[in-house]
CSV table of C-alpha atoms in Angstrom, one decimal:
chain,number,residue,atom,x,y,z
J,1,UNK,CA,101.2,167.3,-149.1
J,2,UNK,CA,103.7,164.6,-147.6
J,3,UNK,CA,105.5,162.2,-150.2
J,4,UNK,CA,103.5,158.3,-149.3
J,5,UNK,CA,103.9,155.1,-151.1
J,6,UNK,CA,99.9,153.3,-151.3
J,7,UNK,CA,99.5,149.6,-152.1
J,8,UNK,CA,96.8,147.6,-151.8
J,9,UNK,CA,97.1,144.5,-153.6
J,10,UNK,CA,93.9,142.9,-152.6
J,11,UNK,CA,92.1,141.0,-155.7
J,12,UNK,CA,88.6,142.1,-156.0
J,13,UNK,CA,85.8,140.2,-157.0
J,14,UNK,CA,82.5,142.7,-157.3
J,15,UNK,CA,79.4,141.8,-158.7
J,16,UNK,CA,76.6,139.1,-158.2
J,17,UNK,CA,77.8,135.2,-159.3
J,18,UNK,CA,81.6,136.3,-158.8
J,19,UNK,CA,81.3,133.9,-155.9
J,20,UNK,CA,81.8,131.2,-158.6
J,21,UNK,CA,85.4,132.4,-158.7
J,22,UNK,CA,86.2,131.3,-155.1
J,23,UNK,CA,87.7,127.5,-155.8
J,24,UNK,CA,90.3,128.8,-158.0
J,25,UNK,CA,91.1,131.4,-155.7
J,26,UNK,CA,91.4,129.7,-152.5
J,27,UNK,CA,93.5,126.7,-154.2
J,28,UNK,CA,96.3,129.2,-155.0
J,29,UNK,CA,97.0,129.7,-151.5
J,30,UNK,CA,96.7,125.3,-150.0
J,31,UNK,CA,93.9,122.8,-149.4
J,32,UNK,CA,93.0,123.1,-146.3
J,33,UNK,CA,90.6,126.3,-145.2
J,34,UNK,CA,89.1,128.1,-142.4
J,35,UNK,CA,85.8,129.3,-142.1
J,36,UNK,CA,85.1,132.1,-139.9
J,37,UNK,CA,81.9,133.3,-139.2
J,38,UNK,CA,79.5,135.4,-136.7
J,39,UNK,CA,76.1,134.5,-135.7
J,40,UNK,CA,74.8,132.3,-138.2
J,41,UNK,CA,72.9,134.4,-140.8
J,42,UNK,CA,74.8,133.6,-143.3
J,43,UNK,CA,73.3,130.0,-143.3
J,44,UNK,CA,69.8,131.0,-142.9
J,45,UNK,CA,70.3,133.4,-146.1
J,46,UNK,CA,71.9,130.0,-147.9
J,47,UNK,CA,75.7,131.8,-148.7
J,48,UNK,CA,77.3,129.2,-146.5
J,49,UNK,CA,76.1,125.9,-147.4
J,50,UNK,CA,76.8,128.0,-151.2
J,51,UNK,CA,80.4,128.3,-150.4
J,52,UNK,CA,80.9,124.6,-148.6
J,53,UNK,CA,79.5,123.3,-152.0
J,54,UNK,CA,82.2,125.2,-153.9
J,55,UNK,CA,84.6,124.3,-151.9
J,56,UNK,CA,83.9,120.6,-151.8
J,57,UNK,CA,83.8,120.5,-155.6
J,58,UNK,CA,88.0,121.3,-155.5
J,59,UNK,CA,87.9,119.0,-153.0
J,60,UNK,CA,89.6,121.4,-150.6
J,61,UNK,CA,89.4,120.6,-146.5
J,62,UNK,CA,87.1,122.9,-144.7
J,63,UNK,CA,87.4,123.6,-140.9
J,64,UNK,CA,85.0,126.2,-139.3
J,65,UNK,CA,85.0,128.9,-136.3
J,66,UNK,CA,81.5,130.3,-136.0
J,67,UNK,CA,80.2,132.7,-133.3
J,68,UNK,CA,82.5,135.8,-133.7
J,69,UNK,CA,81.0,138.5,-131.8
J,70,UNK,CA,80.0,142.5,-133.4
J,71,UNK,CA,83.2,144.0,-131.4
J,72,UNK,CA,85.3,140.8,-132.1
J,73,UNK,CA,87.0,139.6,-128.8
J,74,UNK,CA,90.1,138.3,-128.5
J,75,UNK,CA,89.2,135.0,-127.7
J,76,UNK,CA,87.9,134.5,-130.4
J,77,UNK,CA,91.3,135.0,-131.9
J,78,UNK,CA,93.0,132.7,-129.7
J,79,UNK,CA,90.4,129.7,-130.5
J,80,UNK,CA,91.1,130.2,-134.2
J,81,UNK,CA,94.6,130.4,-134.2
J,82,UNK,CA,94.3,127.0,-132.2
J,83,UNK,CA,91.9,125.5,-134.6
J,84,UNK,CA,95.0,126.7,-137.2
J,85,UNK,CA,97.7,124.9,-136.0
J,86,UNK,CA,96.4,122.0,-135.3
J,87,UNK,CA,94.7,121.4,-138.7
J,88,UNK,CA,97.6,122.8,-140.7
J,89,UNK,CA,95.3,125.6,-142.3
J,90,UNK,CA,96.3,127.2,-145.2
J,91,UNK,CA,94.6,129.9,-145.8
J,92,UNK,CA,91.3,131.7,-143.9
J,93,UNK,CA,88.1,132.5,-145.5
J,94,UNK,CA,86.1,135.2,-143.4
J,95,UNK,CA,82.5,135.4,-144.3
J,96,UNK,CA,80.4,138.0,-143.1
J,97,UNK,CA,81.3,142.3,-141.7
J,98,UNK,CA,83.8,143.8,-140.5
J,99,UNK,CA,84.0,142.4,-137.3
J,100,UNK,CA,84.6,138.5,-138.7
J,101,UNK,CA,86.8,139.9,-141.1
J,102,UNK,CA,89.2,141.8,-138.6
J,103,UNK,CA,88.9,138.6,-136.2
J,104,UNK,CA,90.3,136.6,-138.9
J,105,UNK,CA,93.4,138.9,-139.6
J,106,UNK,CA,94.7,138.2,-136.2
J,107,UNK,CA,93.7,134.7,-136.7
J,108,UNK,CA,96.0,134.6,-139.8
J,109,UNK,CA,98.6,136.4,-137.5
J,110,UNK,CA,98.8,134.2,-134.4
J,111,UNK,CA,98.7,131.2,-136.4
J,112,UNK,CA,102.3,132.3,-137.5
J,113,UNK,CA,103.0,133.3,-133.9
J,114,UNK,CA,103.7,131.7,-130.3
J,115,UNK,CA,103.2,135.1,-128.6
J,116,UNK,CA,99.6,135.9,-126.5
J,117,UNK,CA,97.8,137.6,-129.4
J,118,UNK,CA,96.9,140.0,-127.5
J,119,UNK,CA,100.5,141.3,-127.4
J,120,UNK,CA,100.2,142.6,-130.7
J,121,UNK,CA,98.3,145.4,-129.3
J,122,UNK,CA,99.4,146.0,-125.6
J,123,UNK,CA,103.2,145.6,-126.7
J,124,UNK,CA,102.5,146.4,-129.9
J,125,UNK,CA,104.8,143.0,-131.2
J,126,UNK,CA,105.8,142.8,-134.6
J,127,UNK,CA,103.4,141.2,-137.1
J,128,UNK,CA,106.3,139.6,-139.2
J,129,UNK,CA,103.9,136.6,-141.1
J,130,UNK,CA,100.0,135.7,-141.5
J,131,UNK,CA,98.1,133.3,-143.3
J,132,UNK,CA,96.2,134.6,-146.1
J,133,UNK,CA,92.8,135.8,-146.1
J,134,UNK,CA,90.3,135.6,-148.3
J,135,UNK,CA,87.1,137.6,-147.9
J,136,UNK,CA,83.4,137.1,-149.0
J,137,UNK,CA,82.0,140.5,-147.8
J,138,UNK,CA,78.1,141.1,-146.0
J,139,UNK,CA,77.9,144.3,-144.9
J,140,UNK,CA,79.2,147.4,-146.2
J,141,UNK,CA,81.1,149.1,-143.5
J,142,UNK,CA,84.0,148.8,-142.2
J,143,UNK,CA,86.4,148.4,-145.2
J,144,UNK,CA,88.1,145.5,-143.4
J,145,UNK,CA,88.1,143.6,-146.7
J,146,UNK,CA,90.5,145.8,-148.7
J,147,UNK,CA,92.6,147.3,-145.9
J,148,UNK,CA,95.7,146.5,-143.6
J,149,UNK,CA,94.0,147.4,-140.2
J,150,UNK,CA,91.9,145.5,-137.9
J,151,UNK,CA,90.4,146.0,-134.1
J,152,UNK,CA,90.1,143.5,-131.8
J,153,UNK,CA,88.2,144.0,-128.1
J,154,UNK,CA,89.1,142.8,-124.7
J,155,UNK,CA,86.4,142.4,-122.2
J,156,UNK,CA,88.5,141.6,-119.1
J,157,UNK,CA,90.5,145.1,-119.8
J,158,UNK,CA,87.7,147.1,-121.4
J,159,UNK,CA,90.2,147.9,-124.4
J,160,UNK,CA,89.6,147.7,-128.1
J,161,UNK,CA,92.6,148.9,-130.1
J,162,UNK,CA,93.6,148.6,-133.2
J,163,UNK,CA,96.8,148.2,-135.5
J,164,UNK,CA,98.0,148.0,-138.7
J,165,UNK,CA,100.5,145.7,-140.8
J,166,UNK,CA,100.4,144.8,-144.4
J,167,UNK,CA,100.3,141.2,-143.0
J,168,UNK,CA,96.7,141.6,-142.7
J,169,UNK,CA,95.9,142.9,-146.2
J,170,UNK,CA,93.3,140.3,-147.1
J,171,UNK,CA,94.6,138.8,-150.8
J,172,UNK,CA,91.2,138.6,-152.2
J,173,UNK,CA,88.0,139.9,-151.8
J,174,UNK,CA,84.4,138.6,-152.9
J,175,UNK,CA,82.0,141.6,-152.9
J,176,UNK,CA,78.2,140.7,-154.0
J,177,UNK,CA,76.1,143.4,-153.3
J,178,UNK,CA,73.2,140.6,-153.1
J,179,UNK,CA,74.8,138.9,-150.1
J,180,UNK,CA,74.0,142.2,-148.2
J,181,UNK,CA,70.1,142.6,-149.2
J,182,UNK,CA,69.3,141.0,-146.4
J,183,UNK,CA,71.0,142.9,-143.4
J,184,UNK,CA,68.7,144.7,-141.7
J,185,UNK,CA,67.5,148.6,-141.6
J,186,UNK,CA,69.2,149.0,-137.9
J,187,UNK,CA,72.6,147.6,-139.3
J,188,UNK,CA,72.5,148.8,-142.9
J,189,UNK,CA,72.0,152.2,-141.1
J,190,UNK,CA,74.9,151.8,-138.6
J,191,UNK,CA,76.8,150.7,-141.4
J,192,UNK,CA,76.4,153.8,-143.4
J,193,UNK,CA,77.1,156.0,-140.5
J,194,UNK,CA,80.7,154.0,-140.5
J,195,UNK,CA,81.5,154.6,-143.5
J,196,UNK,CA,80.7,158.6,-143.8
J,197,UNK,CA,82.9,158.3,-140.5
J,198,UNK,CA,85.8,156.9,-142.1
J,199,UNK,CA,85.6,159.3,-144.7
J,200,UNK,CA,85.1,162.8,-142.6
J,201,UNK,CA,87.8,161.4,-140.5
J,202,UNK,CA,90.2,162.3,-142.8
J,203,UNK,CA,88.8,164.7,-144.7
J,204,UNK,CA,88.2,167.5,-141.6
J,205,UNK,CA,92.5,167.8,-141.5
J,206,UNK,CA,94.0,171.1,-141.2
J,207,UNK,CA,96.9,170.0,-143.4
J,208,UNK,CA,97.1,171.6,-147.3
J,209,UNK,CA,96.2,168.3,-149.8
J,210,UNK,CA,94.9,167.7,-153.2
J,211,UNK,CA,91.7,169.0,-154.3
J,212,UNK,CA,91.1,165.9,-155.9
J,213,UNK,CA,91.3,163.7,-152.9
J,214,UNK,CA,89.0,166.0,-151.2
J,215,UNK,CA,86.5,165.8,-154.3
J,216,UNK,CA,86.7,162.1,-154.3
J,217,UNK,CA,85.8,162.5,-150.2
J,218,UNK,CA,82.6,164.8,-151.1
J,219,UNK,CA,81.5,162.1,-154.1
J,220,UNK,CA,81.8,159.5,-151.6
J,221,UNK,CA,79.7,160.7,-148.8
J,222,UNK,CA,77.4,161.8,-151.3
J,223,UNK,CA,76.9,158.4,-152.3
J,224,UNK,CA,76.3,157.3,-148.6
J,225,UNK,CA,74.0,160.3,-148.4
J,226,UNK,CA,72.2,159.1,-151.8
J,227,UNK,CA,71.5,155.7,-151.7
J,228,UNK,CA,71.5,154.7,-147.9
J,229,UNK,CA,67.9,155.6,-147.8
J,230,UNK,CA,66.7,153.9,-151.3
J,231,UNK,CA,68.6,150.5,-148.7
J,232,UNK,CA,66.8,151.0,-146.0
J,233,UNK,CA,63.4,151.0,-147.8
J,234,UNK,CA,64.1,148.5,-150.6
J,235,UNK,CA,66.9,146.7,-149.2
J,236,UNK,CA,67.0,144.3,-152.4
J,237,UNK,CA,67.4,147.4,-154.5
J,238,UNK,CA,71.6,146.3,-156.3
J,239,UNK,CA,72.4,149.8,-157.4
J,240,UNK,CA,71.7,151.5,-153.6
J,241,UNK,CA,73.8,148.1,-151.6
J,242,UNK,CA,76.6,148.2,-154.8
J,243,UNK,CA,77.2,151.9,-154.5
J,244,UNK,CA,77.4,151.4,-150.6
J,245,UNK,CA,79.8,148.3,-150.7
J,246,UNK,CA,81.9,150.2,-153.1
J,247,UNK,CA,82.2,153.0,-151.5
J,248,UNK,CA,82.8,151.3,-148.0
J,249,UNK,CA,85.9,149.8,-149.4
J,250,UNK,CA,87.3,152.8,-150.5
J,251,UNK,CA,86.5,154.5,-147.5
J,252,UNK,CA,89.1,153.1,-145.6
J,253,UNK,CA,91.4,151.3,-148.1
J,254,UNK,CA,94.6,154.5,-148.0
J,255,UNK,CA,93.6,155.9,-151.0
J,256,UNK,CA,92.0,159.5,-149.7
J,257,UNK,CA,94.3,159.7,-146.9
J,258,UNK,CA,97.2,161.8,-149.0
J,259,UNK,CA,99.7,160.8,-146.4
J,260,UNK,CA,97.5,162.8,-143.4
J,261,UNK,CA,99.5,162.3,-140.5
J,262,UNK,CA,96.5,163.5,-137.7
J,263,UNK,CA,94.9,160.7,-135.4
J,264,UNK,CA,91.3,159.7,-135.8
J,265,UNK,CA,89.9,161.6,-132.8
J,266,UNK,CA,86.3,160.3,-133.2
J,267,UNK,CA,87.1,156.4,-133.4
J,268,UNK,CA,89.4,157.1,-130.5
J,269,UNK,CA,86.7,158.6,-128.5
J,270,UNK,CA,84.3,155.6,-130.0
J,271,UNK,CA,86.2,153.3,-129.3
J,272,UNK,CA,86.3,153.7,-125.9
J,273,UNK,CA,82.0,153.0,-125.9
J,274,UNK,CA,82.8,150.1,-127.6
J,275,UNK,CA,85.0,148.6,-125.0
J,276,UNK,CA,82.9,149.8,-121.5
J,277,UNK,CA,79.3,149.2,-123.0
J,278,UNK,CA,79.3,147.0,-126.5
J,279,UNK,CA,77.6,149.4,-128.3
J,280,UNK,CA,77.4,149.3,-132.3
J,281,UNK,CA,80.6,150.9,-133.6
J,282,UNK,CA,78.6,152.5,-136.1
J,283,UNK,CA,75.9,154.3,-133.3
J,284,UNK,CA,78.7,155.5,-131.3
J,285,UNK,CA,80.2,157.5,-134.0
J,286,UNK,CA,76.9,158.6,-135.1
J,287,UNK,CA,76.2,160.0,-131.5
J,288,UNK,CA,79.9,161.3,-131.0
J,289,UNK,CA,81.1,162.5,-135.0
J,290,UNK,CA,78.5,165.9,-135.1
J,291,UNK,CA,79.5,166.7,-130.8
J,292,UNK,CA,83.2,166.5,-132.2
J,293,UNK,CA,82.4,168.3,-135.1
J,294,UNK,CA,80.8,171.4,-132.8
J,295,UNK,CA,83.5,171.3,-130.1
J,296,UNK,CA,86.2,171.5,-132.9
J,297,UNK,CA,84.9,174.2,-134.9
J,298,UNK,CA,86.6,177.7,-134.5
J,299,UNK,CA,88.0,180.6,-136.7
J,300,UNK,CA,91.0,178.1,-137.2
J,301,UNK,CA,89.0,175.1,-138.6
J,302,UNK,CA,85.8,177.0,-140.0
J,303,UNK,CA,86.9,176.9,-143.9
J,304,UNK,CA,87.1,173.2,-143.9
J,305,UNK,CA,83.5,173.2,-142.5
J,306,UNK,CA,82.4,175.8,-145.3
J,307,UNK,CA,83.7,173.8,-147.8
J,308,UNK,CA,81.8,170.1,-146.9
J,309,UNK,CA,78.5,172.2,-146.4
J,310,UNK,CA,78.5,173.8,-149.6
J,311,UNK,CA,79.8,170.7,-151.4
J,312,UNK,CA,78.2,168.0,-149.6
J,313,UNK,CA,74.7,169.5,-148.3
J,314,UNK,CA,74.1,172.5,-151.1
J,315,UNK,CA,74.1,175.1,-148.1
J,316,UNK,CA,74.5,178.5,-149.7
J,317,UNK,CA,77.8,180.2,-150.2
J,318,UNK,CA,76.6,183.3,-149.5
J,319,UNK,CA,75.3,183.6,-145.9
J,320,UNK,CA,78.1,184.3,-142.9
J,321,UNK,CA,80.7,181.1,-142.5
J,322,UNK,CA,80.3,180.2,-139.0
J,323,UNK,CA,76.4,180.0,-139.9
J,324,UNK,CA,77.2,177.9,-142.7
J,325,UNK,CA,79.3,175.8,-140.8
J,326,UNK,CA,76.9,174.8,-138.2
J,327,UNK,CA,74.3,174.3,-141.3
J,328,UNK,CA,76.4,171.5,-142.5
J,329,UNK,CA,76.8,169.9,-139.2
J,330,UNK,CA,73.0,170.3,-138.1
J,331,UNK,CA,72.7,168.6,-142.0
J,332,UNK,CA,74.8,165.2,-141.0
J,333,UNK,CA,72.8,165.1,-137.8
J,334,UNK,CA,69.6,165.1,-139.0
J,335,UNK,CA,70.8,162.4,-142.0
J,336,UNK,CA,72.3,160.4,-138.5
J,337,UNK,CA,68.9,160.7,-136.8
J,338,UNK,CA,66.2,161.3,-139.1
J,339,UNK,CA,67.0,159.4,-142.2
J,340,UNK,CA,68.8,157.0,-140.3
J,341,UNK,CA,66.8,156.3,-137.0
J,342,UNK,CA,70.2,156.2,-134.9
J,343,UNK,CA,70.1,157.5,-131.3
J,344,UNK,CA,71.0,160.8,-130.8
J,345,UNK,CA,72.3,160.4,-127.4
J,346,UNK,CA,74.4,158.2,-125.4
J,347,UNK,CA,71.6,159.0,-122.9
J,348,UNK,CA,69.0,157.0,-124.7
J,349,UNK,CA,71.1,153.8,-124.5
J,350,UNK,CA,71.6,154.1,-121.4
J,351,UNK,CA,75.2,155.7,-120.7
J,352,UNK,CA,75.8,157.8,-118.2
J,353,UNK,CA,79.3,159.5,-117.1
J,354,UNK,CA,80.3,157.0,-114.7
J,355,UNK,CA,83.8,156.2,-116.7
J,356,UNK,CA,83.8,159.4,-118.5
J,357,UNK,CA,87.4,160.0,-116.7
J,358,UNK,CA,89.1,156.5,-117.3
J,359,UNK,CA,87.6,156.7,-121.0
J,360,UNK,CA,89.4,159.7,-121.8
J,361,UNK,CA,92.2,159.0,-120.5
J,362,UNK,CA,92.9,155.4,-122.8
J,363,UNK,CA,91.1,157.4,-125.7
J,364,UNK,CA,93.9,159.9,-125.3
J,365,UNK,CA,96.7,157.0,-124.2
J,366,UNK,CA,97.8,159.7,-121.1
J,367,UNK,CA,98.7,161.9,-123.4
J,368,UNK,CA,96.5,163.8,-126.5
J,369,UNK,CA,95.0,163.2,-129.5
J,370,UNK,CA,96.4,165.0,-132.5
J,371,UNK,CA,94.1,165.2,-134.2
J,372,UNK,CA,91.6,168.0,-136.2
J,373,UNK,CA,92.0,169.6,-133.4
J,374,UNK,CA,94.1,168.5,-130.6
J,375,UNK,CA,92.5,167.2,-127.5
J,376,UNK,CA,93.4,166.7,-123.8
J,377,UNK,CA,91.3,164.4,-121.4
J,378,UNK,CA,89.1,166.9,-120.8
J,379,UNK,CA,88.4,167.9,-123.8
J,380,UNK,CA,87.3,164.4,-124.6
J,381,UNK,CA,85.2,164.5,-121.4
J,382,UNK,CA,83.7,167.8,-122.3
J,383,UNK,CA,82.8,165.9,-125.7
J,384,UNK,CA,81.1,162.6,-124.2
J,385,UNK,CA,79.8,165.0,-121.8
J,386,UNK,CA,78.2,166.9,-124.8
J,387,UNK,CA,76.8,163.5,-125.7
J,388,UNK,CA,74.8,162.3,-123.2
């Protein structure tokens, strides 16, 4: 296991009424505040006009950018970090997923910044300074809100990369599992499937690590596994959406990665849907994670696929490994397309292999991925391939 240093110093608020805590919080950091939002459900369900109230009562200055897009783009960023320096802004509050929430980390970055935001992905420019983020979580997925990492799309490129700086740590973090009894069964779902990605991500590594951390991996997509179902048929049930915001945030916030120093071949490959077509991040991992999880699998990699069918799925110890193996993965696709209702093929929303080629070849940046097992171009073709 490789020596690491973890830190995450985001402030969590979890539990319902916590939101009450927000004035305080936001006054530590200056007066005037930016509200970032997507599409507007957040006013219909009554959070917003909630946290303008609370707000108002500290008399602290509110400015707002609505209308971030699932996918954030990058104008996005650019109109905020306008809206930034012209109002002085002190610090951003994101309300809503994961895509506000990344959106407003590059905010926060290009408001301390004369450089194209863009460049801190294709020249991969230093993040030196940010404002600070607060967040007020609605959908458990993307562990945005207790992370360093954010990605940001660009239509007129078809990219969507992401980085990394402990700039973007948000400082604190408002999760009410209540605000998220309203997000649909389709989202909730794809949202689930995100965060069982996250976590099989890193725990399918061919590196030694701690048992513990791979326990803690097995507890937690157990937990997606348990209670996603109980969401999607009582969606106000608190124990099923807490349990799934929790373990959302520590998905994805460094603390199973044991210093892992493999890529994330599946986002990559993901990714790349995301930028050509706009699909749900959350479907195209659902669709791609159990075709990667087939091409990989070999005498080399079998164990680790023993060990999360067993420990994840109750598949018996007993019967031959490879059969076991492919028990587990036929178990996560039928929780992906059965319990969950997400399309099993990138055929059934319409893909096709048209940029199959130029796909692979930004998934693997010309070179590879190193990943689980390490892919070429074709490889990834053969997997998208496998996909449709």
């Amino acid at each position: 296991m490789h020596n690491f240093v973890y830190e995450i110093p985001t402030k969590v608020y979890f539990g319902q009424d916590q939101i009450n805590n927000l004035g305080k919080e936001v006054l530590k950091y200056g007066k005037n505040v930016l509200i970032t939002y997507g599409g507007g459900s957040i006013i219909k369900n009554g959070l917003y006009d909630k946290v303008v109230s609370i707000l108002k009562n500290h008399d602290i200055n509110i400015y707002k950018l609505s209308g971030i897009k699932p996918n954030p783009r990058i104008e996005s960023v650019k109109e905020g970090a306008k809206i930034c320096k012209e109002n002085n802004i002190d610090v951003i509050l994101a309300i809503g997923g994961g895509s506000t929430i990344d959106a407003s980390k590059f905010i926060a970055a290009s408001a301390c910044s004369d450089i194209d935001p863009w460049d801190f992905f294709s020249k991969k420019a230093p993040i030196t300074s940010a404002l600070p983020i607060i967040t007020i979580l609605t959908l458990a997925a993307t562990g945005s809100e207790m992370n360093s990492t954010g990605v940001l799309s660009n239509t007129q490129t078809n990219q969507k990369m992401g980085r990394d700086s402990e700039m973007l740590i948000p400082k604190v973090s408002f999760l009410d599992p209540t605000n998220t009894f309203t997000v649909d069964k389709y989202q909730t779902a794809c949202g689930s499937a995100d965060i069982l990605a996250h976590i099989i991500e890193v725990y399918f590594n061919n590196e030694n690590d701690l048992y513990m951390l791979d326990s803690i991996m097995e507890a937690l997509m157990k937990t997606v596994i348990k209670f996603t179902p109980i969401a999607l048929n009582k969606p106000d049930d608190y124990t099923a959406r807490a349990n799934l915001m929790w373990a959302s945030s520590w998905a994805i916030n460094g603390f199973i990665d044991g210093a892992k120093q493999h890529s994330w071949s599946a986002h990559s490959i993901e990714h790349q849907l995301s930028a050509y077509y706009d699909i749900t991040h959350g479907l195209g991992l659902a669709i791609i994670i159990p075709k990667w999880l087939n091409y990989c699998l070999s005498e080399n990699t079998v164990d680790k696929y023993c060990q999360f069918a067993i420990n994840v799925f109750n598949i018996n110890p007993n019967l031959d490994k490879f059969e076991i193996a492919k028990l587990g993965i036929e178990k996560l696709s039928d929780f992906f397309y059965s319990t969950l209702n997400l399309n099993k093929t990138l055929s059934e929303i319409n893909i096709d292999d048209t940029y199959f080629e130029e796909m692979a070849k930004k998934a693997c940046k010309g070179d590879k991925i190193n990943g689980f097992k390490t892919l070429t171009e074709t490889d990834v073709i053969n997997i998208y391939k496998m996909c449709l």
